[in-house]
Structure formats: C-alpha cells, structure tokens
C-alpha cells in the first residue's frame, strides 16, 4: 500500500466518522482548532484507525504527540511500514 493510499484512507475514514469537510483535510490542519475535534474525538480517532488498518496504536506513547492531520498520516504510515518491514524498523530505531 502506498503512502498516498494510506493518506487517502485516513482522510476518508476521519471525514466519515466526524463529518469533516474534505477541503479542510490538509496535512497542516490542527485537530482541535482547524478540524473542530475534541479530546473524546481523539479517542474515537484511535479506534477508527485501529479498525481501519487492523493495527494497535492506543498503547503507544507517540500517539499523545499528535497535533495535526499530517502527524496522523506520518504515525500510521510509520506503523504500517514497521509492521510490514520489521527488520527495517530495527535499523531505524
């Protein structure tokens, strides 16, 4: 799966879950200020991403550092990359 496809799926999933305007789904969009999400929505975002990509992310410390949609894109892309190429992940860490 390409990075572009992952980003497309993330944006579509979050737009559907939170009824977001696709015009606002840009990488620099701040989750709280620009997309109007709140702390409960952040929890729902984790669940949406876990269900969509069949990954577990809720226990990861890095999830707390996410501020923008682009942060979500990078986080999920890295998570999927690490799962598909665990040896590459070891050399990056």
PDB file of N, CA and C in Angstrom:
ATOM      1  N   UNK A   1       0.855  -1.180   0.000  1.00  0.00           N
ATOM      2  CA  UNK A   1       0.000   0.000   0.000  1.00  0.00           C
ATOM      3  C   UNK A   1       0.900   1.242   0.000  1.00  0.00           C
ATOM      4  N   UNK A   2       0.605   2.181  -0.861  1.00  0.00           N
ATOM      5  CA  UNK A   2       1.425   3.391  -0.949  1.00  0.00           C
ATOM      6  C   UNK A   2       1.060   4.379   0.159  1.00  0.00           C
ATOM      7  N   UNK A   3       1.995   5.307   0.404  1.00  0.00           N
ATOM      8  CA  UNK A   3       1.726   6.354   1.396  1.00  0.00           C
ATOM      9  C   UNK A   3       0.498   7.163   0.995  1.00  0.00           C
ATOM     10  N   UNK A   4       0.373   7.442  -0.293  1.00  0.00           N
ATOM     11  CA  UNK A   4      -0.764   8.228  -0.786  1.00  0.00           C
ATOM     12  C   UNK A   4      -2.086   7.514  -0.521  1.00  0.00           C
ATOM     13  N   UNK A   5      -2.090   6.179  -0.714  1.00  0.00           N
ATOM     14  CA  UNK A   5      -3.306   5.397  -0.461  1.00  0.00           C
ATOM     15  C   UNK A   5      -3.639   5.396   1.032  1.00  0.00           C
ATOM     16  N   UNK A   6      -2.610   5.275   1.874  1.00  0.00           N
ATOM     17  CA  UNK A   6      -2.835   5.313   3.328  1.00  0.00           C
ATOM     18  C   UNK A   6      -3.433   6.660   3.717  1.00  0.00           C
ATOM     19  N   UNK A   7      -2.884   7.740   3.195  1.00  0.00           N
ATOM     20  CA  UNK A   7      -3.397   9.082   3.498  1.00  0.00           C
ATOM     21  C   UNK A   7      -4.842   9.218   3.024  1.00  0.00           C
ATOM     22  N   UNK A   8      -5.121   8.714   1.838  1.00  0.00           N
ATOM     23  CA  UNK A   8      -6.483   8.764   1.295  1.00  0.00           C
ATOM     24  C   UNK A   8      -7.459   8.015   2.200  1.00  0.00           C
ATOM     25  N   UNK A   9      -7.060   6.851   2.678  1.00  0.00           N
ATOM     26  CA  UNK A   9      -7.924   6.051   3.547  1.00  0.00           C
ATOM     27  C   UNK A   9      -8.122   6.748   4.894  1.00  0.00           C
ATOM     28  N   UNK A  10      -7.043   7.299   5.454  1.00  0.00           N
ATOM     29  CA  UNK A  10      -7.155   8.026   6.730  1.00  0.00           C
ATOM     30  C   UNK A  10      -8.134   9.183   6.580  1.00  0.00           C
ATOM     31  N   UNK A  11      -7.928   9.981   5.558  1.00  0.00           N
ATOM     32  CA  UNK A  11      -8.795  11.156   5.367  1.00  0.00           C
ATOM     33  C   UNK A  11     -10.251  10.746   5.178  1.00  0.00           C
ATOM     34  N   UNK A  12     -10.489   9.718   4.370  1.00  0.00           N
ATOM     35  CA  UNK A  12     -11.868   9.271   4.136  1.00  0.00           C
ATOM     36  C   UNK A  12     -12.499   8.731   5.411  1.00  0.00           C
ATOM     37  N   UNK A  13     -11.726   7.972   6.187  1.00  0.00           N
ATOM     38  CA  UNK A  13     -12.259   7.392   7.421  1.00  0.00           C
ATOM     39  C   UNK A  13     -12.614   8.475   8.435  1.00  0.00           C
ATOM     40  N   UNK A  14     -11.714   9.438   8.600  1.00  0.00           N
ATOM     41  CA  UNK A  14     -11.962  10.502   9.580  1.00  0.00           C
ATOM     42  C   UNK A  14     -13.069  11.443   9.100  1.00  0.00           C
ATOM     43  N   UNK A  15     -13.113  11.722   7.809  1.00  0.00           N
ATOM     44  CA  UNK A  15     -14.174  12.584   7.275  1.00  0.00           C
ATOM     45  C   UNK A  15     -15.541  11.953   7.501  1.00  0.00           C
ATOM     46  N   UNK A  16     -15.613  10.638   7.296  1.00  0.00           N
ATOM     47  CA  UNK A  16     -16.884   9.942   7.501  1.00  0.00           C
ATOM     48  C   UNK A  16     -17.251   9.892   8.980  1.00  0.00           C
ATOM     49  N   UNK A  17     -16.294   9.555   9.833  1.00  0.00           N
ATOM     50  CA  UNK A  17     -16.566   9.410  11.269  1.00  0.00           C
ATOM     51  C   UNK A  17     -17.010  10.729  11.906  1.00  0.00           C
ATOM     52  N   UNK A  18     -16.326  11.814  11.531  1.00  0.00           N
ATOM     53  CA  UNK A  18     -16.582  13.101  12.196  1.00  0.00           C
ATOM     54  C   UNK A  18     -17.296  14.112  11.305  1.00  0.00           C
ATOM     55  N   UNK A  19     -17.764  13.646  10.129  1.00  0.00           N
ATOM     56  CA  UNK A  19     -18.478  14.507   9.182  1.00  0.00           C
ATOM     57  C   UNK A  19     -17.678  15.778   8.878  1.00  0.00           C
ATOM     58  N   UNK A  20     -16.402  15.567   8.539  1.00  0.00           N
ATOM     59  CA  UNK A  20     -15.491  16.670   8.245  1.00  0.00           C
ATOM     60  C   UNK A  20     -15.575  17.053   6.775  1.00  0.00           C
ATOM     61  N   UNK A  21     -15.384  18.333   6.512  1.00  0.00           N
ATOM     62  CA  UNK A  21     -15.330  18.851   5.154  1.00  0.00           C
ATOM     63  C   UNK A  21     -14.004  18.428   4.523  1.00  0.00           C
ATOM     64  N   UNK A  22     -14.053  17.778   3.375  1.00  0.00           N
ATOM     65  CA  UNK A  22     -12.826  17.284   2.744  1.00  0.00           C
ATOM     66  C   UNK A  22     -11.860  18.412   2.389  1.00  0.00           C
ATOM     67  N   UNK A  23     -12.358  19.625   2.197  1.00  0.00           N
ATOM     68  CA  UNK A  23     -11.481  20.760   1.910  1.00  0.00           C
ATOM     69  C   UNK A  23     -10.570  21.092   3.088  1.00  0.00           C
ATOM     70  N   UNK A  24     -11.003  20.740   4.287  1.00  0.00           N
ATOM     71  CA  UNK A  24     -10.201  21.017   5.488  1.00  0.00           C
ATOM     72  C   UNK A  24      -9.211  19.903   5.807  1.00  0.00           C
ATOM     73  N   UNK A  25      -9.272  18.813   5.050  1.00  0.00           N
ATOM     74  CA  UNK A  25      -8.420  17.652   5.329  1.00  0.00           C
ATOM     75  C   UNK A  25      -7.049  17.836   4.682  1.00  0.00           C
ATOM     76  N   UNK A  26      -6.279  18.756   5.230  1.00  0.00           N
ATOM     77  CA  UNK A  26      -4.929  19.028   4.747  1.00  0.00           C
ATOM     78  C   UNK A  26      -3.949  18.652   5.850  1.00  0.00           C
ATOM     79  N   UNK A  27      -2.720  18.274   5.475  1.00  0.00           N
ATOM     80  CA  UNK A  27      -1.768  17.800   6.483  1.00  0.00           C
ATOM     81  C   UNK A  27      -1.508  18.786   7.620  1.00  0.00           C
ATOM     82  N   UNK A  28      -1.545  20.064   7.333  1.00  0.00           N
ATOM     83  CA  UNK A  28      -1.250  21.037   8.391  1.00  0.00           C
ATOM     84  C   UNK A  28      -2.457  21.376   9.266  1.00  0.00           C
ATOM     85  N   UNK A  29      -3.598  20.749   9.021  1.00  0.00           N
ATOM     86  CA  UNK A  29      -4.806  21.007   9.821  1.00  0.00           C
ATOM     87  C   UNK A  29      -4.599  20.541  11.259  1.00  0.00           C
ATOM     88  N   UNK A  30      -4.762  21.471  12.195  1.00  0.00           N
ATOM     89  CA  UNK A  30      -4.652  21.148  13.618  1.00  0.00           C
ATOM     90  C   UNK A  30      -5.966  20.490  14.047  1.00  0.00           C
ATOM     91  N   UNK A  31      -5.858  19.348  14.705  1.00  0.00           N
ATOM     92  CA  UNK A  31      -7.047  18.545  15.007  1.00  0.00           C
ATOM     93  C   UNK A  31      -8.094  19.324  15.788  1.00  0.00           C
ATOM     94  N   UNK A  32      -7.671  20.027  16.823  1.00  0.00           N
ATOM     95  CA  UNK A  32      -8.639  20.740  17.659  1.00  0.00           C
ATOM     96  C   UNK A  32      -9.100  22.048  17.013  1.00  0.00           C
ATOM     97  N   UNK A  33      -8.170  22.843  16.558  1.00  0.00           N
ATOM     98  CA  UNK A  33      -8.511  24.189  16.060  1.00  0.00           C
ATOM     99  C   UNK A  33      -9.121  24.174  14.666  1.00  0.00           C
ATOM    100  N   UNK A  34      -8.506  23.461  13.754  1.00  0.00           N
ATOM    101  CA  UNK A  34      -8.942  23.512  12.353  1.00  0.00           C
ATOM    102  C   UNK A  34     -10.043  22.503  12.023  1.00  0.00           C
ATOM    103  N   UNK A  35      -9.996  21.331  12.648  1.00  0.00           N
ATOM    104  CA  UNK A  35     -10.986  20.303  12.334  1.00  0.00           C
ATOM    105  C   UNK A  35     -12.107  20.236  13.362  1.00  0.00           C
ATOM    106  N   UNK A  36     -11.945  20.965  14.472  1.00  0.00           N
ATOM    107  CA  UNK A  36     -13.014  21.031  15.471  1.00  0.00           C
ATOM    108  C   UNK A  36     -13.168  19.775  16.308  1.00  0.00           C
ATOM    109  N   UNK A  37     -12.115  18.963  16.372  1.00  0.00           N
ATOM    110  CA  UNK A  37     -12.186  17.745  17.181  1.00  0.00           C
ATOM    111  C   UNK A  37     -11.896  18.077  18.639  1.00  0.00           C
ATOM    112  N   UNK A  38     -12.375  17.211  19.551  1.00  0.00           N
ATOM    113  CA  UNK A  38     -12.091  17.401  20.971  1.00  0.00           C
ATOM    114  C   UNK A  38     -11.382  16.161  21.514  1.00  0.00           C
ATOM    115  N   UNK A  39     -11.158  16.132  22.814  1.00  0.00           N
ATOM    116  CA  UNK A  39     -10.388  15.029  23.398  1.00  0.00           C
ATOM    117  C   UNK A  39     -11.110  13.682  23.229  1.00  0.00           C
ATOM    118  N   UNK A  40     -12.424  13.674  23.281  1.00  0.00           N
ATOM    119  CA  UNK A  40     -13.155  12.420  23.060  1.00  0.00           C
ATOM    120  C   UNK A  40     -13.026  11.960  21.610  1.00  0.00           C
ATOM    121  N   UNK A  41     -13.013  12.928  20.702  1.00  0.00           N
ATOM    122  CA  UNK A  41     -12.825  12.594  19.293  1.00  0.00           C
ATOM    123  C   UNK A  41     -11.444  11.975  19.056  1.00  0.00           C
ATOM    124  N   UNK A  42     -10.469  12.407  19.850  1.00  0.00           N
ATOM    125  CA  UNK A  42      -9.126  11.848  19.703  1.00  0.00           C
ATOM    126  C   UNK A  42      -9.144  10.354  20.036  1.00  0.00           C
ATOM    127  N   UNK A  43      -9.890   9.993  21.063  1.00  0.00           N
ATOM    128  CA  UNK A  43     -10.036   8.577  21.419  1.00  0.00           C
ATOM    129  C   UNK A  43     -10.742   7.838  20.281  1.00  0.00           C
ATOM    130  N   UNK A  44     -11.795   8.436  19.757  1.00  0.00           N
ATOM    131  CA  UNK A  44     -12.511   7.810  18.638  1.00  0.00           C
ATOM    132  C   UNK A  44     -11.621   7.689  17.410  1.00  0.00           C
ATOM    133  N   UNK A  45     -10.738   8.663  17.203  1.00  0.00           N
ATOM    134  CA  UNK A  45      -9.805   8.613  16.076  1.00  0.00           C
ATOM    135  C   UNK A  45      -8.916   7.375  16.176  1.00  0.00           C
ATOM    136  N   UNK A  46      -8.415   7.114  17.369  1.00  0.00           N
ATOM    137  CA  UNK A  46      -7.574   5.928  17.578  1.00  0.00           C
ATOM    138  C   UNK A  46      -8.351   4.666  17.220  1.00  0.00           C
ATOM    139  N   UNK A  47      -9.594   4.590  17.661  1.00  0.00           N
ATOM    140  CA  UNK A  47     -10.417   3.404  17.383  1.00  0.00           C
ATOM    141  C   UNK A  47     -10.674   3.273  15.878  1.00  0.00           C
ATOM    142  N   UNK A  48     -10.981   4.388  15.228  1.00  0.00           N
ATOM    143  CA  UNK A  48     -11.211   4.364  13.778  1.00  0.00           C
ATOM    144  C   UNK A  48      -9.961   3.864  13.053  1.00  0.00           C
ATOM    145  N   UNK A  49      -8.810   4.383  13.424  1.00  0.00           N
ATOM    146  CA  UNK A  49      -7.566   3.982  12.757  1.00  0.00           C
ATOM    147  C   UNK A  49      -7.237   2.515  13.029  1.00  0.00           C
ATOM    148  N   UNK A  50      -7.444   2.078  14.267  1.00  0.00           N
ATOM    149  CA  UNK A  50      -7.177   0.669  14.588  1.00  0.00           C
ATOM    150  C   UNK A  50      -8.090  -0.250  13.784  1.00  0.00           C
ATOM    151  N   UNK A  51      -9.345   0.088  13.703  1.00  0.00           N
ATOM    152  CA  UNK A  51     -10.292  -0.751  12.959  1.00  0.00           C
ATOM    153  C   UNK A  51     -10.042  -0.700  11.455  1.00  0.00           C
ATOM    154  N   UNK A  52      -9.710   0.465  10.953  1.00  0.00           N
ATOM    155  CA  UNK A  52      -9.498   0.618   9.516  1.00  0.00           C
ATOM    156  C   UNK A  52      -8.263  -0.131   9.042  1.00  0.00           C
ATOM    157  N   UNK A  53      -7.178  -0.005   9.802  1.00  0.00           N
ATOM    158  CA  UNK A  53      -5.907  -0.588   9.366  1.00  0.00           C
ATOM    159  C   UNK A  53      -5.545  -1.887  10.096  1.00  0.00           C
ATOM    160  N   UNK A  54      -6.410  -2.345  10.998  1.00  0.00           N
ATOM    161  CA  UNK A  54      -6.163  -3.571  11.763  1.00  0.00           C
ATOM    162  C   UNK A  54      -4.814  -3.504  12.468  1.00  0.00           C
ATOM    163  N   UNK A  55      -4.606  -2.385  13.169  1.00  0.00           N
ATOM    164  CA  UNK A  55      -3.377  -2.165  13.928  1.00  0.00           C
ATOM    165  C   UNK A  55      -3.754  -1.789  15.357  1.00  0.00           C
ATOM    166  N   UNK A  56      -2.800  -1.929  16.266  1.00  0.00           N
ATOM    167  CA  UNK A  56      -2.988  -1.500  17.652  1.00  0.00           C
ATOM    168  C   UNK A  56      -2.078  -0.307  17.901  1.00  0.00           C
ATOM    169  N   UNK A  57      -2.665   0.814  18.284  1.00  0.00           N
ATOM    170  CA  UNK A  57      -1.850   2.012  18.487  1.00  0.00           C
ATOM    171  C   UNK A  57      -2.141   2.702  19.802  1.00  0.00           C
ATOM    172  N   UNK A  58      -3.207   2.325  20.489  1.00  0.00           N
ATOM    173  CA  UNK A  58      -3.640   3.071  21.679  1.00  0.00           C
ATOM    174  C   UNK A  58      -2.628   3.071  22.807  1.00  0.00           C
ATOM    175  N   UNK A  59      -1.760   2.059  22.872  1.00  0.00           N
ATOM    176  CA  UNK A  59      -0.780   1.978  23.952  1.00  0.00           C
ATOM    177  C   UNK A  59       0.527   2.695  23.626  1.00  0.00           C
ATOM    178  N   UNK A  60       0.636   3.252  22.434  1.00  0.00           N
ATOM    179  CA  UNK A  60       1.897   3.860  22.033  1.00  0.00           C
ATOM    180  C   UNK A  60       1.988   5.306  22.510  1.00  0.00           C
ATOM    181  N   UNK A  61       3.125   5.618  23.113  1.00  0.00           N
ATOM    182  CA  UNK A  61       3.349   6.958  23.668  1.00  0.00           C
ATOM    183  C   UNK A  61       3.269   8.034  22.600  1.00  0.00           C
ATOM    184  N   UNK A  62       3.741   7.741  21.392  1.00  0.00           N
ATOM    185  CA  UNK A  62       3.792   8.740  20.313  1.00  0.00           C
ATOM    186  C   UNK A  62       2.411   9.260  19.928  1.00  0.00           C
ATOM    187  N   UNK A  63       1.372   8.521  20.212  1.00  0.00           N
ATOM    188  CA  UNK A  63       0.019   8.942  19.849  1.00  0.00           C
ATOM    189  C   UNK A  63      -0.361  10.226  20.588  1.00  0.00           C
ATOM    190  N   UNK A  64       0.229  10.436  21.746  1.00  0.00           N
ATOM    191  CA  UNK A  64      -0.080  11.630  22.553  1.00  0.00           C
ATOM    192  C   UNK A  64       0.529  12.895  21.963  1.00  0.00           C
ATOM    193  N   UNK A  65       1.503  12.738  21.086  1.00  0.00           N
ATOM    194  CA  UNK A  65       2.187  13.882  20.484  1.00  0.00           C
ATOM    195  C   UNK A  65       1.506  14.369  19.210  1.00  0.00           C
ATOM    196  N   UNK A  66       0.484  13.694  18.764  1.00  0.00           N
ATOM    197  CA  UNK A  66      -0.187  14.039  17.506  1.00  0.00           C
ATOM    198  C   UNK A  66      -0.995  15.315  17.683  1.00  0.00           C
ATOM    199  N   UNK A  67      -0.723  16.271  16.811  1.00  0.00           N
ATOM    200  CA  UNK A  67      -1.421  17.559  16.851  1.00  0.00           C
ATOM    201  C   UNK A  67      -2.148  17.869  15.533  1.00  0.00           C
ATOM    202  N   UNK A  68      -1.596  17.383  14.426  1.00  0.00           N
ATOM    203  CA  UNK A  68      -2.155  17.732  13.115  1.00  0.00           C
ATOM    204  C   UNK A  68      -2.559  16.471  12.348  1.00  0.00           C
ATOM    205  N   UNK A  69      -3.299  16.680  11.284  1.00  0.00           N
ATOM    206  CA  UNK A  69      -3.664  15.563  10.417  1.00  0.00           C
ATOM    207  C   UNK A  69      -2.410  14.940   9.799  1.00  0.00           C
ATOM    208  N   UNK A  70      -1.450  15.771   9.473  1.00  0.00           N
ATOM    209  CA  UNK A  70      -0.183  15.257   8.937  1.00  0.00           C
ATOM    210  C   UNK A  70       0.548  14.379   9.939  1.00  0.00           C
ATOM    211  N   UNK A  71       0.436  14.709  11.239  1.00  0.00           N
ATOM    212  CA  UNK A  71       1.027  13.858  12.278  1.00  0.00           C
ATOM    213  C   UNK A  71       0.384  12.470  12.244  1.00  0.00           C
ATOM    214  N   UNK A  72      -0.940  12.438  12.060  1.00  0.00           N
ATOM    215  CA  UNK A  72      -1.645  11.151  11.968  1.00  0.00           C
ATOM    216  C   UNK A  72      -1.148  10.382  10.747  1.00  0.00           C
ATOM    217  N   UNK A  73      -1.047  11.079   9.613  1.00  0.00           N
ATOM    218  CA  UNK A  73      -0.567  10.415   8.389  1.00  0.00           C
ATOM    219  C   UNK A  73       0.794   9.765   8.641  1.00  0.00           C
ATOM    220  N   UNK A  74       1.738  10.543   9.174  1.00  0.00           N
ATOM    221  CA  UNK A  74       3.095  10.024   9.400  1.00  0.00           C
ATOM    222  C   UNK A  74       3.093   8.865  10.408  1.00  0.00           C
ATOM    223  N   UNK A  75       2.313   9.014  11.476  1.00  0.00           N
ATOM    224  CA  UNK A  75       2.248   7.982  12.505  1.00  0.00           C
ATOM    225  C   UNK A  75       1.751   6.660  11.924  1.00  0.00           C
ATOM    226  N   UNK A  76       0.653   6.710  11.183  1.00  0.00           N
ATOM    227  CA  UNK A  76       0.080   5.474  10.628  1.00  0.00           C
ATOM    228  C   UNK A  76       1.002   4.888   9.552  1.00  0.00           C
ATOM    229  N   UNK A  77       1.555   5.715   8.696  1.00  0.00           N
ATOM    230  CA  UNK A  77       2.475   5.225   7.667  1.00  0.00           C
ATOM    231  C   UNK A  77       3.656   4.517   8.327  1.00  0.00           C
ATOM    232  N   UNK A  78       4.243   5.126   9.349  1.00  0.00           N
ATOM    233  CA  UNK A  78       5.370   4.504  10.048  1.00  0.00           C
ATOM    234  C   UNK A  78       4.958   3.200  10.724  1.00  0.00           C
ATOM    235  N   UNK A  79       3.776   3.187  11.316  1.00  0.00           N
ATOM    236  CA  UNK A  79       3.292   1.981  11.992  1.00  0.00           C
ATOM    237  C   UNK A  79       3.130   0.843  10.980  1.00  0.00           C
ATOM    238  N   UNK A  80       2.506   1.133   9.854  1.00  0.00           N
ATOM    239  CA  UNK A  80       2.299   0.109   8.831  1.00  0.00           C
ATOM    240  C   UNK A  80       3.631  -0.342   8.251  1.00  0.00           C
ATOM    241  N   UNK A  81       4.545   0.607   8.028  1.00  0.00           N
ATOM    242  CA  UNK A  81       5.861   0.280   7.487  1.00  0.00           C
ATOM    243  C   UNK A  81       6.609  -0.630   8.461  1.00  0.00           C
ATOM    244  N   UNK A  82       6.533  -0.325   9.746  1.00  0.00           N
ATOM    245  CA  UNK A  82       7.208  -1.148  10.752  1.00  0.00           C
ATOM    246  C   UNK A  82       6.627  -2.553  10.815  1.00  0.00           C
ATOM    247  N   UNK A  83       5.325  -2.679  10.612  1.00  0.00           N
ATOM    248  CA  UNK A  83       4.692  -3.998  10.645  1.00  0.00           C
ATOM    249  C   UNK A  83       5.043  -4.830   9.417  1.00  0.00           C
ATOM    250  N   UNK A  84       5.170  -4.142   8.267  1.00  0.00           N
ATOM    251  CA  UNK A  84       5.453  -4.879   7.039  1.00  0.00           C
ATOM    252  C   UNK A  84       6.935  -5.143   6.830  1.00  0.00           C
ATOM    253  N   UNK A  85       7.799  -4.339   7.458  1.00  0.00           N
ATOM    254  CA  UNK A  85       9.251  -4.490   7.326  1.00  0.00           C
ATOM    255  C   UNK A  85       9.907  -4.409   8.692  1.00  0.00           C
ATOM    256  N   UNK A  86       9.696  -5.405   9.560  1.00  0.00           N
ATOM    257  CA  UNK A  86      10.228  -5.299  10.925  1.00  0.00           C
ATOM    258  C   UNK A  86      11.749  -5.183  10.972  1.00  0.00           C
ATOM    259  N   UNK A  87      12.474  -5.762  10.008  1.00  0.00           N
ATOM    260  CA  UNK A  87      13.928  -5.640  10.016  1.00  0.00           C
ATOM    261  C   UNK A  87      14.355  -4.214   9.715  1.00  0.00           C
ATOM    262  N   UNK A  88      13.635  -3.550   8.800  1.00  0.00           N
ATOM    263  CA  UNK A  88      13.932  -2.149   8.515  1.00  0.00           C
ATOM    264  C   UNK A  88      13.660  -1.293   9.734  1.00  0.00           C
ATOM    265  N   UNK A  89      12.595  -1.619  10.471  1.00  0.00           N
ATOM    266  CA  UNK A  89      12.255  -0.857  11.665  1.00  0.00           C
ATOM    267  C   UNK A  89      13.357  -0.959  12.708  1.00  0.00           C
ATOM    268  N   UNK A  90      13.981  -2.161  12.814  1.00  0.00           N
ATOM    269  CA  UNK A  90      15.056  -2.333  13.781  1.00  0.00           C
ATOM    270  C   UNK A  90      16.249  -1.456  13.441  1.00  0.00           C
ATOM    271  N   UNK A  91      16.556  -1.309  12.165  1.00  0.00           N
ATOM    272  CA  UNK A  91      17.702  -0.493  11.787  1.00  0.00           C
ATOM    273  C   UNK A  91      17.418   0.993  11.932  1.00  0.00           C
ATOM    274  N   UNK A  92      16.132   1.375  11.853  1.00  0.00           N
ATOM    275  CA  UNK A  92      15.773   2.790  12.027  1.00  0.00           C
ATOM    276  C   UNK A  92      15.788   3.193  13.484  1.00  0.00           C
ATOM    277  N   UNK A  93      15.563   2.224  14.387  1.00  0.00           N
ATOM    278  CA  UNK A  93      15.482   2.546  15.819  1.00  0.00           C
ATOM    279  C   UNK A  93      16.820   2.581  16.470  1.00  0.00           C
TER     280      UNK A  93
END
